């Protein structure tokens, strides 16, 4: 890659508790996102794609 590009991806990972089950429509996606984000295959794919993870303080 020859230029710096910032792409924003927003996730809502989390573990379910009764409050989320009672009040959120994002109940099933949250634990699935946790599993995807912590998977070794995800880390390897990001490395292969030369993706640098940053937070807003790095911009």
PDB file of C-alpha atoms in Angstrom:
ATOM      1  CA  UNK A   1       0.000   0.000   0.000  1.00  0.00           C
ATOM      2  CA  UNK A   2       1.484   3.332  -0.992  1.00  0.00           C
ATOM      3  CA  UNK A   3      -0.805   5.717   0.859  1.00  0.00           C
ATOM      4  CA  UNK A   4      -2.159   5.879   4.374  1.00  0.00           C
ATOM      5  CA  UNK A   5      -5.816   4.996   4.529  1.00  0.00           C
ATOM      6  CA  UNK A   6      -8.069   5.014   7.557  1.00  0.00           C
ATOM      7  CA  UNK A   7     -11.023   2.655   7.467  1.00  0.00           C
ATOM      8  CA  UNK A   8     -13.487   2.648  10.350  1.00  0.00           C
ATOM      9  CA  UNK A   9     -15.166  -0.534  11.460  1.00  0.00           C
ATOM     10  CA  UNK A  10     -17.515  -0.415  14.429  1.00  0.00           C
ATOM     11  CA  UNK A  11     -18.337  -3.479  16.469  1.00  0.00           C
ATOM     12  CA  UNK A  12     -20.502  -3.977  19.529  1.00  0.00           C
ATOM     13  CA  UNK A  13     -18.870  -7.030  21.101  1.00  0.00           C
ATOM     14  CA  UNK A  14     -20.015  -8.144  24.487  1.00  0.00           C
ATOM     15  CA  UNK A  15     -21.205 -10.867  26.733  1.00  0.00           C
ATOM     16  CA  UNK A  16     -24.884 -11.271  27.453  1.00  0.00           C
ATOM     17  CA  UNK A  17     -26.473 -10.510  30.775  1.00  0.00           C
ATOM     18  CA  UNK A  18     -30.120 -10.251  31.705  1.00  0.00           C
ATOM     19  CA  UNK A  19     -30.240  -6.479  31.137  1.00  0.00           C
ATOM     20  CA  UNK A  20     -29.009  -6.865  27.544  1.00  0.00           C
ATOM     21  CA  UNK A  21     -31.389  -9.731  26.922  1.00  0.00           C
ATOM     22  CA  UNK A  22     -34.273  -7.600  28.185  1.00  0.00           C
ATOM     23  CA  UNK A  23     -33.410  -4.312  26.465  1.00  0.00           C
ATOM     24  CA  UNK A  24     -31.217  -4.815  23.400  1.00  0.00           C
ATOM     25  CA  UNK A  25     -31.827  -6.061  19.898  1.00  0.00           C
ATOM     26  CA  UNK A  26     -28.098  -6.856  19.584  1.00  0.00           C
ATOM     27  CA  UNK A  27     -28.172  -9.968  21.731  1.00  0.00           C
ATOM     28  CA  UNK A  28     -27.004 -12.686  19.341  1.00  0.00           C
ATOM     29  CA  UNK A  29     -24.451 -10.639  17.352  1.00  0.00           C
ATOM     30  CA  UNK A  30     -22.508  -9.481  20.433  1.00  0.00           C
ATOM     31  CA  UNK A  31     -20.995 -12.818  21.538  1.00  0.00           C
ATOM     32  CA  UNK A  32     -20.406 -13.773  17.891  1.00  0.00           C
ATOM     33  CA  UNK A  33     -18.400 -10.568  17.427  1.00  0.00           C
ATOM     34  CA  UNK A  34     -16.371 -11.340  20.563  1.00  0.00           C
ATOM     35  CA  UNK A  35     -15.521 -14.774  19.182  1.00  0.00           C
ATOM     36  CA  UNK A  36     -14.542 -13.354  15.792  1.00  0.00           C
ATOM     37  CA  UNK A  37     -12.462 -10.512  17.210  1.00  0.00           C
ATOM     38  CA  UNK A  38     -10.420 -12.741  19.546  1.00  0.00           C
ATOM     39  CA  UNK A  39      -9.948 -15.611  17.094  1.00  0.00           C
ATOM     40  CA  UNK A  40      -6.325 -16.378  16.155  1.00  0.00           C
ATOM     41  CA  UNK A  41      -7.418 -16.593  12.504  1.00  0.00           C
ATOM     42  CA  UNK A  42      -8.610 -12.978  12.647  1.00  0.00           C
ATOM     43  CA  UNK A  43      -5.287 -11.818  14.053  1.00  0.00           C
ATOM     44  CA  UNK A  44      -3.427 -13.744  11.343  1.00  0.00           C
ATOM     45  CA  UNK A  45      -5.649 -12.356   8.571  1.00  0.00           C
ATOM     46  CA  UNK A  46      -5.101  -8.789   9.790  1.00  0.00           C
ATOM     47  CA  UNK A  47      -1.344  -9.395   9.813  1.00  0.00           C
ATOM     48  CA  UNK A  48      -1.413 -10.844   6.290  1.00  0.00           C
ATOM     49  CA  UNK A  49      -3.383  -7.831   5.072  1.00  0.00           C
ATOM     50  CA  UNK A  50      -0.941  -5.468   6.820  1.00  0.00           C
ATOM     51  CA  UNK A  51      -3.750  -3.931   8.842  1.00  0.00           C
ATOM     52  CA  UNK A  52      -2.656  -1.763  11.742  1.00  0.00           C
ATOM     53  CA  UNK A  53      -5.195  -1.561  14.538  1.00  0.00           C
ATOM     54  CA  UNK A  54      -5.396   1.845  16.177  1.00  0.00           C
ATOM     55  CA  UNK A  55      -7.810   3.787  18.322  1.00  0.00           C
ATOM     56  CA  UNK A  56      -9.025   7.367  17.978  1.00  0.00           C
ATOM     57  CA  UNK A  57      -6.082   8.725  19.983  1.00  0.00           C
ATOM     58  CA  UNK A  58      -3.758   7.587  17.177  1.00  0.00           C
ATOM     59  CA  UNK A  59      -5.427   9.729  14.504  1.00  0.00           C
TER      60      UNK A  59
END
